[in-house]
Each structure stands twice: as structure tokens, then as C-alpha cells.
PDB file of C-alpha atoms and ligand atoms in Angstrom:
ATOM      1  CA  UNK A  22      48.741  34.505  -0.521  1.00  0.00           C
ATOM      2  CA  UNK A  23      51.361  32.619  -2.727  1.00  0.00           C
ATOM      3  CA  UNK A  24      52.637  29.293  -0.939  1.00  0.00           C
ATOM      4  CA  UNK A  25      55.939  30.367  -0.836  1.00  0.00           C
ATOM      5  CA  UNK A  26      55.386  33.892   0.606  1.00  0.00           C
ATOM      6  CA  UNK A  27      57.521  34.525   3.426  1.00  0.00           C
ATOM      7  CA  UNK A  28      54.737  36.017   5.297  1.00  0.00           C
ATOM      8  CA  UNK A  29      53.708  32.672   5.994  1.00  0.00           C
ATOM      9  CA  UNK A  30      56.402  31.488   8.754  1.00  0.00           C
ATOM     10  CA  UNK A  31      55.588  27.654   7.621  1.00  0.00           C
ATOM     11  CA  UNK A  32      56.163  27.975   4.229  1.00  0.00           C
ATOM     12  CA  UNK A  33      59.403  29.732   4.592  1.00  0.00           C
ATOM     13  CA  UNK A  34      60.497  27.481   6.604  1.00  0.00           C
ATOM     14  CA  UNK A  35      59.981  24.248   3.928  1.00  0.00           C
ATOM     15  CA  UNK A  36      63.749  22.813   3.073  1.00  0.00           C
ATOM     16  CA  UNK A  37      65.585  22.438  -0.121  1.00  0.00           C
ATOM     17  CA  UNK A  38      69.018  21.033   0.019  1.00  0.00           C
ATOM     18  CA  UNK A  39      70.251  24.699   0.701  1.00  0.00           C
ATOM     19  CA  UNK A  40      67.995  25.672   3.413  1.00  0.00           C
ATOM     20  CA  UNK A  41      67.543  24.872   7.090  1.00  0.00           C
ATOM     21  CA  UNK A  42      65.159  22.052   8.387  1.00  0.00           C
ATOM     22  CA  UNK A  43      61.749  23.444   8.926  1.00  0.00           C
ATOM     23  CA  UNK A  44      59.703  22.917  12.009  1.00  0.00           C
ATOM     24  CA  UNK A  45      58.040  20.015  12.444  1.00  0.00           C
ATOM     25  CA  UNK A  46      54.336  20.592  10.719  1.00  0.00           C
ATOM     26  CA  UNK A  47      51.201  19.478  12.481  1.00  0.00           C
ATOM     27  CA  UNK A  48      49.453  19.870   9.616  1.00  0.00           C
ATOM     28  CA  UNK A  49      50.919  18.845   5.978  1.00  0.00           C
ATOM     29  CA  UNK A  50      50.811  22.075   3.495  1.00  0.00           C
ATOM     30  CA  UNK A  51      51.013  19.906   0.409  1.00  0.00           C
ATOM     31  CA  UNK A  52      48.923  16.345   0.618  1.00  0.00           C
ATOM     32  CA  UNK A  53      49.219  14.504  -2.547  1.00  0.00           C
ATOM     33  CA  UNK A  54      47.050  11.239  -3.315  1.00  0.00           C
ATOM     34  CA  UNK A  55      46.720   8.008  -5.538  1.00  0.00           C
ATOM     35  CA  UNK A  56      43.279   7.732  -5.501  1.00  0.00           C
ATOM     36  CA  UNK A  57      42.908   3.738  -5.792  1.00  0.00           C
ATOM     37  CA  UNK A  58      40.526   1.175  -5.250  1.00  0.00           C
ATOM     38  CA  UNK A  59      37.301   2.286  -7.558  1.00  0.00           C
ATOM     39  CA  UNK A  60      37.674  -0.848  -9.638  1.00  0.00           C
ATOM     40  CA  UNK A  61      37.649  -3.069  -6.436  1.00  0.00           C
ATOM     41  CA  UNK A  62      34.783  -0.691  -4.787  1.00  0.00           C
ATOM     42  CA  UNK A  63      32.279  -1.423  -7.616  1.00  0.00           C
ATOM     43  CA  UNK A  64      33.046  -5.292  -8.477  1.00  0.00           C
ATOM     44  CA  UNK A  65      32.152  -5.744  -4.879  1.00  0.00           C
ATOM     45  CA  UNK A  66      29.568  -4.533  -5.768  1.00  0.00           C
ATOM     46  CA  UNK A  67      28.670  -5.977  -9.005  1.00  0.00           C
ATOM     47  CA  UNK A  68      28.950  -3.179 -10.861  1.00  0.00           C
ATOM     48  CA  UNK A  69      30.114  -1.578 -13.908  1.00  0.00           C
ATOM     49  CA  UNK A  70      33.882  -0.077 -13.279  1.00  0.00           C
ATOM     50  CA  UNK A  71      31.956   3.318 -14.250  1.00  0.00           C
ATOM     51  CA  UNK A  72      29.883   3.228 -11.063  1.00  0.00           C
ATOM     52  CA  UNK A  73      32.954   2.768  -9.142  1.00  0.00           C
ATOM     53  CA  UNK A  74      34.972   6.213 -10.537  1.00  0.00           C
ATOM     54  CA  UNK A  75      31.560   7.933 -10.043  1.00  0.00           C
ATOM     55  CA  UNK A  76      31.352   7.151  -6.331  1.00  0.00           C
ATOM     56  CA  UNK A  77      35.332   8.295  -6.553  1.00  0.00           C
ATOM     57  CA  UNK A  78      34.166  11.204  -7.682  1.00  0.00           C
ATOM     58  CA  UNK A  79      31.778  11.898  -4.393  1.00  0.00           C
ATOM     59  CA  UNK A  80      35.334  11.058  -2.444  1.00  0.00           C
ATOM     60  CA  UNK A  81      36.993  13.822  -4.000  1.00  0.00           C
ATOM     61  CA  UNK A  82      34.897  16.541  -2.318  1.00  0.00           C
ATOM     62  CA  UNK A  83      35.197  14.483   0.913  1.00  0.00           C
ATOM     63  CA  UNK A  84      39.087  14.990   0.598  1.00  0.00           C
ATOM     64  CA  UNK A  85      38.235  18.744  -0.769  1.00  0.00           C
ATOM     65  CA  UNK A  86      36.142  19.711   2.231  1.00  0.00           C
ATOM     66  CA  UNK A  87      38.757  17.581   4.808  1.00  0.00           C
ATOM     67  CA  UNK A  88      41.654  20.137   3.461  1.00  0.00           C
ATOM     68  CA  UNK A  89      39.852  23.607   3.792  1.00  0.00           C
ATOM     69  CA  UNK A  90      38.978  22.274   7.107  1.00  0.00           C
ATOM     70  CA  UNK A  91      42.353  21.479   8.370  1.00  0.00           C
ATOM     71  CA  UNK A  92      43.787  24.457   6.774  1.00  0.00           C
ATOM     72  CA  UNK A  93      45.978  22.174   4.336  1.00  0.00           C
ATOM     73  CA  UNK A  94      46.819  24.499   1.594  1.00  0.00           C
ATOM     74  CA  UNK A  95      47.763  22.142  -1.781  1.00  0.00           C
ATOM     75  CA  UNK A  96      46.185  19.033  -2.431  1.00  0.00           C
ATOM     76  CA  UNK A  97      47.293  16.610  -5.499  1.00  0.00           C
ATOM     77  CA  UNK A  98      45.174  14.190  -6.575  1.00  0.00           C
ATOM     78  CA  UNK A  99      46.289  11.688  -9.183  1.00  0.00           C
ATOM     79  CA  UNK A 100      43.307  11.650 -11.257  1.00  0.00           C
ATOM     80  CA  UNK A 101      44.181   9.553 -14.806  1.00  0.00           C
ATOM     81  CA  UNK A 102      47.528   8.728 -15.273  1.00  0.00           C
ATOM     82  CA  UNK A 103      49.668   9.179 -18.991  1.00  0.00           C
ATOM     83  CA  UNK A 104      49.178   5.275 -18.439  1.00  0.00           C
ATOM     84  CA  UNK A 105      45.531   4.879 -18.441  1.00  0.00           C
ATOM     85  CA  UNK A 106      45.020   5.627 -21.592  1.00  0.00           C
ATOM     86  CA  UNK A 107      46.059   2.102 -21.993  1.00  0.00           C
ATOM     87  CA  UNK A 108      42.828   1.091 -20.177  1.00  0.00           C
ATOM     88  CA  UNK A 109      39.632  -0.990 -22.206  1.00  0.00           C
ATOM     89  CA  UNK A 110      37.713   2.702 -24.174  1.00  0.00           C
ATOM     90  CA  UNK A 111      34.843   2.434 -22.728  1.00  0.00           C
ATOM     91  CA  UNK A 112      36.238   2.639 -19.209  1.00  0.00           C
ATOM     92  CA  UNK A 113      38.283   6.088 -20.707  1.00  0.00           C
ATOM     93  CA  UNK A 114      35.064   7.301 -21.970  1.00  0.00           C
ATOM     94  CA  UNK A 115      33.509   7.123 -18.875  1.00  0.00           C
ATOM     95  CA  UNK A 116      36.463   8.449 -17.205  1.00  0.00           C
ATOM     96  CA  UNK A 117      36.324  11.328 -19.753  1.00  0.00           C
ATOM     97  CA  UNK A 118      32.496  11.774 -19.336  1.00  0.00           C
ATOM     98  CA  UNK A 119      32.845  12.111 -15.614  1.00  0.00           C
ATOM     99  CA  UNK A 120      35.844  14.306 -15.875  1.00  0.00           C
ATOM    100  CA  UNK A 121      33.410  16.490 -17.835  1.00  0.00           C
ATOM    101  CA  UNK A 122      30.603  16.458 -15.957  1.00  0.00           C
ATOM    102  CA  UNK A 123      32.731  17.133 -12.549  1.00  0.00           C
ATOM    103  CA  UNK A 124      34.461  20.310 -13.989  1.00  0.00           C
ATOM    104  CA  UNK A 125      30.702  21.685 -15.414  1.00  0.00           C
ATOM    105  CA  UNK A 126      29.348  20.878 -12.180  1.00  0.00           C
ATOM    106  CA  UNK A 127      31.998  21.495  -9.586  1.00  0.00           C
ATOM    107  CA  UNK A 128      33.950  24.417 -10.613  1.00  0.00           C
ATOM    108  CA  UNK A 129      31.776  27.531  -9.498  1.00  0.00           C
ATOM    109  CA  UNK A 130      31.261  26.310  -5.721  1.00  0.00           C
ATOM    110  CA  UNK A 131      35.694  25.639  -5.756  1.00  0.00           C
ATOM    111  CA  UNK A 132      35.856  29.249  -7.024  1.00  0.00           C
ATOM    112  CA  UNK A 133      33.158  30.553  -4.280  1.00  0.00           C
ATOM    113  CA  UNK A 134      35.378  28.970  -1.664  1.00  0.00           C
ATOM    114  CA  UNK A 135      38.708  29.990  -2.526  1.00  0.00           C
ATOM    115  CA  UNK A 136      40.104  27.228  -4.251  1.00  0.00           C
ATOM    116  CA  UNK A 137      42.872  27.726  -7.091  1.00  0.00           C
ATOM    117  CA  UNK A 138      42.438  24.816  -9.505  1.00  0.00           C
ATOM    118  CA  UNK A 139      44.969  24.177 -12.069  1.00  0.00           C
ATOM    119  CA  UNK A 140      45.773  20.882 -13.975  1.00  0.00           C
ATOM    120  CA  UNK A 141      49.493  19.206 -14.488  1.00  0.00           C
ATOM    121  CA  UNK A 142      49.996  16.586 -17.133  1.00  0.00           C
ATOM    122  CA  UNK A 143      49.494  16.183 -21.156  1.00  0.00           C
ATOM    123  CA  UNK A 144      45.989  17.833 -21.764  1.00  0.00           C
ATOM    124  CA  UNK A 145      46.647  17.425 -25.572  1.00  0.00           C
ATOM    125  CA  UNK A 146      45.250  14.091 -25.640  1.00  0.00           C
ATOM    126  CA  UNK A 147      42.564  15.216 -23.700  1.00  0.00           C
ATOM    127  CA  UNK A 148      39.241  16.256 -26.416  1.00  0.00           C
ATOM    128  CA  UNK A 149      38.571  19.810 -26.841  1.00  0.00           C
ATOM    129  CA  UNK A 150      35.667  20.211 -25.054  1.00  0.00           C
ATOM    130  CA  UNK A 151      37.156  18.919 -21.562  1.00  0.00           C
ATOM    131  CA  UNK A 152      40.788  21.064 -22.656  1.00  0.00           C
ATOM    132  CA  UNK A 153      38.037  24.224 -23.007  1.00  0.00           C
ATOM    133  CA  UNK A 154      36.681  23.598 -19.388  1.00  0.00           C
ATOM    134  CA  UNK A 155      40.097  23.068 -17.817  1.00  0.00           C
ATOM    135  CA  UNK A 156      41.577  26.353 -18.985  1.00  0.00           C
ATOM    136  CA  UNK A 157      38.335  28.010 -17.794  1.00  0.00           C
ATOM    137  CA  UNK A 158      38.511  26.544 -14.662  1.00  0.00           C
ATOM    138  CA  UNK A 159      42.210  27.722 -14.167  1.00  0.00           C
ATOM    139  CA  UNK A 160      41.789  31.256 -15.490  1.00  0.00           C
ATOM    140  CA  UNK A 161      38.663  31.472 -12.889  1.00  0.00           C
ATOM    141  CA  UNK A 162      40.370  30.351 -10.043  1.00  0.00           C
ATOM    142  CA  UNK A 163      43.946  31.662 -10.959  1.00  0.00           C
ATOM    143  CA  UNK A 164      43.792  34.235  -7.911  1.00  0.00           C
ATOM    144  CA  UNK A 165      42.325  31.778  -5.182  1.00  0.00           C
ATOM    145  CA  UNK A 166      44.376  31.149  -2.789  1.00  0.00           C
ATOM    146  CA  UNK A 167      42.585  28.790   0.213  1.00  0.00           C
ATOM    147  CA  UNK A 168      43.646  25.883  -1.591  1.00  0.00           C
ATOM    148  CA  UNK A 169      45.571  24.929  -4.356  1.00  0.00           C
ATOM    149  CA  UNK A 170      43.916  22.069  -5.997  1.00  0.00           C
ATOM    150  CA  UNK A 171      45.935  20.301  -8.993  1.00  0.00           C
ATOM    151  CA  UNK A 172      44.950  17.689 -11.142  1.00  0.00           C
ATOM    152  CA  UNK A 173      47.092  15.353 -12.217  1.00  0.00           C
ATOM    153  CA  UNK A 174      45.661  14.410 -15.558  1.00  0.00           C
ATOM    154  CA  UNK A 175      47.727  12.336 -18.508  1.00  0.00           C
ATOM    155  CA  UNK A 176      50.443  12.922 -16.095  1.00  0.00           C
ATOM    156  CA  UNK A 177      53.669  10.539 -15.622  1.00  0.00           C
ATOM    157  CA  UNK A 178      56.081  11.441 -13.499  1.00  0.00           C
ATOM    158  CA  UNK A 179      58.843  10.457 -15.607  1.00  0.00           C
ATOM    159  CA  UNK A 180      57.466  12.579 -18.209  1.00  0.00           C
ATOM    160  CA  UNK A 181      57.365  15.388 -16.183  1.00  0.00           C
ATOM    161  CA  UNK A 182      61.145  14.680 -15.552  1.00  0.00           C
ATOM    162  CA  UNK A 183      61.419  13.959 -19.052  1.00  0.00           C
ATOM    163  CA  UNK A 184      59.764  17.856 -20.280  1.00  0.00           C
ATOM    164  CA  UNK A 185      62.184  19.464 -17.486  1.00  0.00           C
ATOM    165  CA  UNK A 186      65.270  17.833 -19.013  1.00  0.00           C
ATOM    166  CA  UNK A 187      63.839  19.074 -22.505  1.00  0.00           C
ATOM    167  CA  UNK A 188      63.259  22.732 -21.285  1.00  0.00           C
ATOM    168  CA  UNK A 189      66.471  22.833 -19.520  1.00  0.00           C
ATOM    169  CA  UNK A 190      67.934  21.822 -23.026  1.00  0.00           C
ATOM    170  CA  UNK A 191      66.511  24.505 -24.827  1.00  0.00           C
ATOM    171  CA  UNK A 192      67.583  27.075 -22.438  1.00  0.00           C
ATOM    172  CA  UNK A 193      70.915  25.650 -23.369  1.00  0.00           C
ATOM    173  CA  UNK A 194      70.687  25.708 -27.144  1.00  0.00           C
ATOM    174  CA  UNK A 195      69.418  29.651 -26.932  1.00  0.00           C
ATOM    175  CA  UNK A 196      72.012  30.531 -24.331  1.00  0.00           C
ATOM    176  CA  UNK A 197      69.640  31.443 -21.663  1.00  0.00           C
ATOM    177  CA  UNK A 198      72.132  28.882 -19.198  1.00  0.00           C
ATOM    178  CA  UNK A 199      74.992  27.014 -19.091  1.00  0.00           C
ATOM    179  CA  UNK A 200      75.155  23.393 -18.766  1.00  0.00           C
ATOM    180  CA  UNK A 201      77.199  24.106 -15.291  1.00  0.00           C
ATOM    181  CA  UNK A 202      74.010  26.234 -14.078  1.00  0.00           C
ATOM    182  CA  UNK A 203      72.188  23.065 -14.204  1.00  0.00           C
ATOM    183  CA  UNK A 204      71.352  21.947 -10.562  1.00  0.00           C
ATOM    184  CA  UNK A 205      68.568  20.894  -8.772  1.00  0.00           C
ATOM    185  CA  UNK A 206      67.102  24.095  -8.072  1.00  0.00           C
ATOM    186  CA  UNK A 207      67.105  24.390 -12.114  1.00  0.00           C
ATOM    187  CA  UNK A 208      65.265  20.664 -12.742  1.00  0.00           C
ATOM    188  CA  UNK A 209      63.048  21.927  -9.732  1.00  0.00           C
ATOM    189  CA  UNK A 210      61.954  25.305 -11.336  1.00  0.00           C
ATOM    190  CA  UNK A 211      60.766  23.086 -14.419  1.00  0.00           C
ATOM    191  CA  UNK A 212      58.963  20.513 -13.164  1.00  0.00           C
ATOM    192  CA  UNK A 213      55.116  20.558 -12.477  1.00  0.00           C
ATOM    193  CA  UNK A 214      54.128  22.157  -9.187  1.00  0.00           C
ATOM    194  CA  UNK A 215      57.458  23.962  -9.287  1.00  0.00           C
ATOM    195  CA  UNK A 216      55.989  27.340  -7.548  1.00  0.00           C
ATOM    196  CA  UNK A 217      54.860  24.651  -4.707  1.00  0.00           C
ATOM    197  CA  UNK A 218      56.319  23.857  -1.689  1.00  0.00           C
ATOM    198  CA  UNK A 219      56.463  19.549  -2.497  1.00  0.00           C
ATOM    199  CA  UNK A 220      53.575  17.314  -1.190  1.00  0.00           C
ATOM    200  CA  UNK A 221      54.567  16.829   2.547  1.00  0.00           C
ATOM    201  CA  UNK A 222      52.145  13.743   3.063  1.00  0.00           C
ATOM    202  CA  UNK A 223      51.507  11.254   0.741  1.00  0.00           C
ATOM    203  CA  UNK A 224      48.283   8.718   0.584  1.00  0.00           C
ATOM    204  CA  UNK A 225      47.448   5.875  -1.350  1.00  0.00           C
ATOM    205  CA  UNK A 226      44.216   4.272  -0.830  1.00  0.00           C
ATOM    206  CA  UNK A 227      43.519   0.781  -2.212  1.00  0.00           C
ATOM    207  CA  UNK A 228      46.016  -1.387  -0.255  1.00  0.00           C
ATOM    208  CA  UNK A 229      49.107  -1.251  -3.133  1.00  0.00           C
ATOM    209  CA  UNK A 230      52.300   0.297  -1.845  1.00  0.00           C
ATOM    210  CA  UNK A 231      53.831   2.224  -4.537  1.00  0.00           C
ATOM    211  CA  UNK A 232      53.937   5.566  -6.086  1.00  0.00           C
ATOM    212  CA  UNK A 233      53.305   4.471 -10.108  1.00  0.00           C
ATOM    213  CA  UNK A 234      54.942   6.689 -11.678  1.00  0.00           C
ATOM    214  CA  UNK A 235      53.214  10.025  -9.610  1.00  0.00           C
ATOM    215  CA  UNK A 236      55.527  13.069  -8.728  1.00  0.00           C
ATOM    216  CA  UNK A 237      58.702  11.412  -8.717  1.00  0.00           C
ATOM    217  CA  UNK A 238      60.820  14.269  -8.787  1.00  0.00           C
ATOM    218  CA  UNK A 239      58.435  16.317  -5.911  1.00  0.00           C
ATOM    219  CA  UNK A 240      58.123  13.045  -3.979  1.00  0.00           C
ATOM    220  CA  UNK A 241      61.904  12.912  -2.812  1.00  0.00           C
ATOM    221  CA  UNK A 242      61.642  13.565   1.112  1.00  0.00           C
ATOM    222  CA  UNK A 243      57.666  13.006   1.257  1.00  0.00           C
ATOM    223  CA  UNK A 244      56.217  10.895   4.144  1.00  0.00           C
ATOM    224  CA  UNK A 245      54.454   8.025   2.432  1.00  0.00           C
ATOM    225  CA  UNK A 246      50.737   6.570   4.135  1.00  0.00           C
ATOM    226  CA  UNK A 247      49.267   4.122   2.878  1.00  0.00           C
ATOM    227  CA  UNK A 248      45.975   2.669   3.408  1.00  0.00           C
ATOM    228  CA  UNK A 249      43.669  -0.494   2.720  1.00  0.00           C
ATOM    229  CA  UNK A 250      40.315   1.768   2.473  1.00  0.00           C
ATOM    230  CA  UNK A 251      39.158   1.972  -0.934  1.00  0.00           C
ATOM    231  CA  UNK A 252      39.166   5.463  -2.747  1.00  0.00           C
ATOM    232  CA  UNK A 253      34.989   5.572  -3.101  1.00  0.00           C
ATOM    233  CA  UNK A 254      35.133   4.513   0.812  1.00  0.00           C
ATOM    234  CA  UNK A 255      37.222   7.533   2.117  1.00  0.00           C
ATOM    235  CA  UNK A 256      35.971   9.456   5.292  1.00  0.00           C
ATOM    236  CA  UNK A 257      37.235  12.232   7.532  1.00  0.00           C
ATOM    237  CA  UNK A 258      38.741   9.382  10.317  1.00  0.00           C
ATOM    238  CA  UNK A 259      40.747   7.719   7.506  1.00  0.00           C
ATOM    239  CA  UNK A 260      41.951  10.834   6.393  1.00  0.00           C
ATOM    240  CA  UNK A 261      42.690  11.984  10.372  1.00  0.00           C
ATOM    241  CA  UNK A 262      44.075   9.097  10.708  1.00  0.00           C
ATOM    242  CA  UNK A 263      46.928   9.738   7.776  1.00  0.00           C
ATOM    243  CA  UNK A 264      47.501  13.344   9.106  1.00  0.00           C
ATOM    244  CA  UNK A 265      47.942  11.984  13.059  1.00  0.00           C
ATOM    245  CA  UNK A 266      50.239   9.691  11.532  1.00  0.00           C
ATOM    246  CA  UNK A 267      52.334  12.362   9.952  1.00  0.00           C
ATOM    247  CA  UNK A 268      52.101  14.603  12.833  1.00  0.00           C
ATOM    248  CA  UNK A 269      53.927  12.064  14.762  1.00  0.00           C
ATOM    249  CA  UNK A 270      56.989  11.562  12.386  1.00  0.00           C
ATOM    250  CA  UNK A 271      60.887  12.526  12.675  1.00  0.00           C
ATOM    251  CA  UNK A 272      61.432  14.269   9.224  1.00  0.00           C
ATOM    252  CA  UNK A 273      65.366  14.185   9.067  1.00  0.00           C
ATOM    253  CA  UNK A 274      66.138  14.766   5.221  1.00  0.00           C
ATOM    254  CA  UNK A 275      69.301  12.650   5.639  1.00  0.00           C
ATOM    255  CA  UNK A 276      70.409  13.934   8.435  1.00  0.00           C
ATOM    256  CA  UNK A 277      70.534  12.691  12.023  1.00  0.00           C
ATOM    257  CA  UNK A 278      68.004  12.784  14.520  1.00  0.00           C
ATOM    258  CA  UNK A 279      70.293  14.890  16.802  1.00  0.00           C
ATOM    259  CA  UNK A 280      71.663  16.904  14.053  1.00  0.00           C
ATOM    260  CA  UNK A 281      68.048  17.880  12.997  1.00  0.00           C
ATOM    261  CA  UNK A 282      66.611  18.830  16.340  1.00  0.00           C
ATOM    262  CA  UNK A 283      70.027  20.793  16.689  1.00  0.00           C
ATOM    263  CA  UNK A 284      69.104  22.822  13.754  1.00  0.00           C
ATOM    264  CA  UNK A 285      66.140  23.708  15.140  1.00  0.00           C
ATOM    265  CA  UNK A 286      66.912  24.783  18.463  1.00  0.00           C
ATOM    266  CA  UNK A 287      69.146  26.865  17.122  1.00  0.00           C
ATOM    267  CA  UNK A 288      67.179  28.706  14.772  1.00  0.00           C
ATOM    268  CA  UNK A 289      64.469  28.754  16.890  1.00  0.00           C
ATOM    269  CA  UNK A 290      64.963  28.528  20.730  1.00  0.00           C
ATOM    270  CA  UNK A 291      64.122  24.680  22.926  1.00  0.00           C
ATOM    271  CA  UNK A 292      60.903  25.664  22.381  1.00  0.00           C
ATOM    272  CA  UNK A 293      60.366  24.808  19.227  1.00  0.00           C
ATOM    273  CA  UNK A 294      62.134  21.657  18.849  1.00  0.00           C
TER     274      UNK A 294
HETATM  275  C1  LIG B  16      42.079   4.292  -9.766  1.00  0.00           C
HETATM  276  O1  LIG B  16      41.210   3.253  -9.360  1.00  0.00           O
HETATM  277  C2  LIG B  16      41.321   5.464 -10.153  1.00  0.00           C
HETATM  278  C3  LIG B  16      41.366   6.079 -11.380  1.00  0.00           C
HETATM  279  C4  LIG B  16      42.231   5.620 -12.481  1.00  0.00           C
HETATM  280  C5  LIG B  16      40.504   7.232 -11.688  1.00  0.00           C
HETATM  281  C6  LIG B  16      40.393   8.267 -10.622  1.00  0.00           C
HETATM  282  C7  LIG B  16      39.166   9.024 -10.858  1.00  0.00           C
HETATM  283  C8  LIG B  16      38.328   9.464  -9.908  1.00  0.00           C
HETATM  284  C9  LIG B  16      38.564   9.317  -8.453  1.00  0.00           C
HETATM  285  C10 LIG B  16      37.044  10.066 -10.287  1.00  0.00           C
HETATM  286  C11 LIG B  16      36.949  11.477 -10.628  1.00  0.00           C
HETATM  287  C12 LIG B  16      38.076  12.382 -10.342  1.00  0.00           C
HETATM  288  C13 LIG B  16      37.968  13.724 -10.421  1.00  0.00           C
HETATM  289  C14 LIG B  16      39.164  14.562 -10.148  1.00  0.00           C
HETATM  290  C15 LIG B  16      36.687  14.391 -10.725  1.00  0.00           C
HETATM  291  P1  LIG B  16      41.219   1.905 -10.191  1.00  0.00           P
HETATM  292  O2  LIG B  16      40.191   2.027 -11.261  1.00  0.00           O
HETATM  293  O3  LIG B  16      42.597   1.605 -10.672  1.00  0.00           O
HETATM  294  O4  LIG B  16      40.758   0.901  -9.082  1.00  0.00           O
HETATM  295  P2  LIG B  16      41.171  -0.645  -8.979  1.00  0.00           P
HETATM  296  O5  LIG B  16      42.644  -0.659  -8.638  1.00  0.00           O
HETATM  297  O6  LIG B  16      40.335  -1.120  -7.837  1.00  0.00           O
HETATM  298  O7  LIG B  16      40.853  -1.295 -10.275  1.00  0.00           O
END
């Protein structure tokens, strides 16, 4: 089932500027993570910077397994950002070596438990080989529907704000729309994740507080966690920890505390406030 089927009370229910404040979630739907702290992880270790995006590999499935768990049903994880290309070569060849050798290896037990895995970002500067095995992996997985797991991969969020003002531009020039149709509905529609309710929780591991340049558009009324514990380092408690956290905040979207439980005993009874 689609995230935004109807069917699903707590996706219906997920706000846009137009639509009513949604229960409060217990669980996030959408949990989207800066995966940070390899670096640190493996010079305290005396290692290679390699070593320490290979044990951040072993952390993704940690965070994979935590989500179908919990029932979470998108998780995006910020895997190599449009900046680190910037980074010394042979730290983006082992990048792109381990980026290989995760999809060959990892891609046929996501399928056999349901998860959809798709990829947002510039995969043109990505070599063919790993382009090959992340269209395969997509068009395997395309009708999953456990999890939605996206990649972010040569992704910058203001790029991805930057491509939506470009599309919405071209619908202009062929007359598909009119400049006055342009809203925020019609920059949401064209940004990544667009057919995704936005991330609901999101982490950072690695101590920094900031969002570098990750989902900016999609990040707009996301509850922000941040933690000290280093991406190779993650564990089930950290990650409870995060979601207990969220569980326990007022979401108001602007509004007023008052004003939002309002809402929501009047679409859905005291009970549910
Ligand atoms: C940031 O830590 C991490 C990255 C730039 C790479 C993320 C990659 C992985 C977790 C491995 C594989 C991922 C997948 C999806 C298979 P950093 O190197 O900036 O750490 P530092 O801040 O301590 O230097």
C-alpha cells in the first residue's frame, strides 16, 4: 500500500498547509538521517577513513531492521552528499566501492522483506556500473511496500529545490501551468520524495547540529534529534531513544498549543487528543 493511501488512517491524516493537524504519531512514518561520525569512529581507532564507512555500512541494516520492527514505513538516509565529491579520491573510491558492494550484496534480502528501494539525487556522476545496480535495485523493489528505503546519493537539497524550480519552468514555457498555479503544493509535487508523506523525525548522529544541505524543502515542520553516538556505533536504545523522544513532542505547525488540540478534538472526539 502507497503511503498516501487513505486506507491508512495515519497517513491521511499527515498535514499540508491545507489540511487538518494529524494525530499525534507514536511512531514516525518517515525517519530521515545524517549518518555522521564514520571519520571520527575509525581515527579512534587508528584506522583508515575506509574502515570507518564500512562499519557505517553494518549500521545501516541496524537502522533497516529497527524500522520494519517498529512498523516505520520510509526511512532516508543521507548516504554521499552532491558535496562529497569534494572529498580526498581515494576516500570517494572507497565510498564508491562500498556503495557497490552493498547494493550486490544487500539488495535481494531488502526485496525478500518488502522493502521498496529507490535512490534521490544526481546519479549521473555516479559510474555506470553502480547507475546499472541502482536502477535494478529500484525496478526490483518498485512494488514493495513494508518500507520505503531512499538513498540520498549526490543529493543537495538546494539542488533538489533548484531541479523543482527548473521543472516548474518548463511546465511554464510549454503551457502545461501558469505562473499563478505555482504554489507550494506545485514546488512539493517536484521535489524528491514528493509521493511521500515528509520525514516526521529527523536524526543526526555524530554530535553536529545541522541539516547540511539534506531535504530542505521536506524538512519544513520535521522534529529534529540529534545525537553524540557515532554513525558505526548506532544500536536499537539510541534509536528508541530518538523515537521516545518524538513520541513525547507537541507538533503545532505554527499554530497554538490550544488551537491544535482543538483541531483534534474536533475531528476526532476527547479521545484522541
Ligand atoms: C559521514 O561521516 C558519512 C558519509 C559521508 C558516508 C555515509 C556512508 C555510509 C554510512 C556507508 C554506506 C552506506 C550505504 C547506504 C550502503 P563522515 O565521514 O563525515 O564522518 P566524520 O564527520 O567523523 O569525518
Amino acid at each position: 500500500m502507497p503511503l498516501t493511501d487513505a486506507a491508512d488512517s495515519r497517513d491521511s491524516a499527515f498535514p499540508n498547509p491545507q489540511s487538518p493537524i494529524p494525530n499525534p504519531l507514536d511512531v514516525p512514518r518517515h525517519v530521515a538521517i545524517i549518518m555522521d561520525g564514520n571519520g571520527r569512529w575509525a581515527a579512534r581507532r587508528r584506522r583508515p577513513r575506509a574502515i570507518g564507512h564500512r562499519a557505517g555500512a553494518r549500521a545501516v541494516n541496524v537502522c533497516i531492521d529497527f524500522c520494519l520492527d517498529q512498523g516505520i514505513r520510509a526511512l532516508t538516509l543521507f548516504a554521499f552528499s552532491s558535496e562529497n565529491w569534494g572529498r580526498p579520491e581515494e576516500e570517494v573510491g572507497a565510498l564508491m566501492k562500498l556503495f557497490l558492494a552493498a547494493l550486490d550484496r544487500e539488495v535481494e534480502e531488502l526485496h525478500r522483506r518488502g522493502v521498496q528501494v529507490r535512490f534521490i539525487g544526481d546519479r549521473t556522476r555516479f559510474p555506470a556500473d553502480i547507475r546499472a545496480r541502482m536502477q535494478a535495485a529500484e525496478t526490483l523493489t518498485r512494488d514493495n511496500a513494508r518500507l520505503t528505503l531512499a538513498i540520498a546519493a549526490s543529493y543537495g537539497g538546494r539542488q533538489d529545490i533548484a531541479a523543482a524550480a527548473r521543472a516548474l519552468a518548463e511546465d511554464v514555457a510549454a503551457g502545461r501551468l501558469r505562473p499563478e498555479q505555482i504554489d507550494e503544493a506545485a514546488v512539493a509535487a517536484r521535489v524528491a520524495l514528493a509521493d511521500l508523506p515528509p520525514p516526521d523525525l529527523f536524526i543526526r548522529t555524530g554530535g553536529d547540529c545541522r541539516i547540511s544541505n539534506f531535504l530542505l524543502w521536506q524538512l519544513a515542520y520535521t522534529e529534529l534529534w540529534f545525537t553524540q553516538t557515532l554513525w558505526p556505533d548506532l544500536d536499537a536504545a539510541t534509536l528508541h531513544a530518538a523515537i521516545r523522544d518524538f513520541g513525547a513532542r507537541e507538533r503545532r505547525y505554527g499554530l497554538t498549543g490550544e488551537q491544535v488540540s482543538g483541531v483534534r478534538s474536533s475531528m476526532h472526539g476527547s479521545a484522541t487528543t
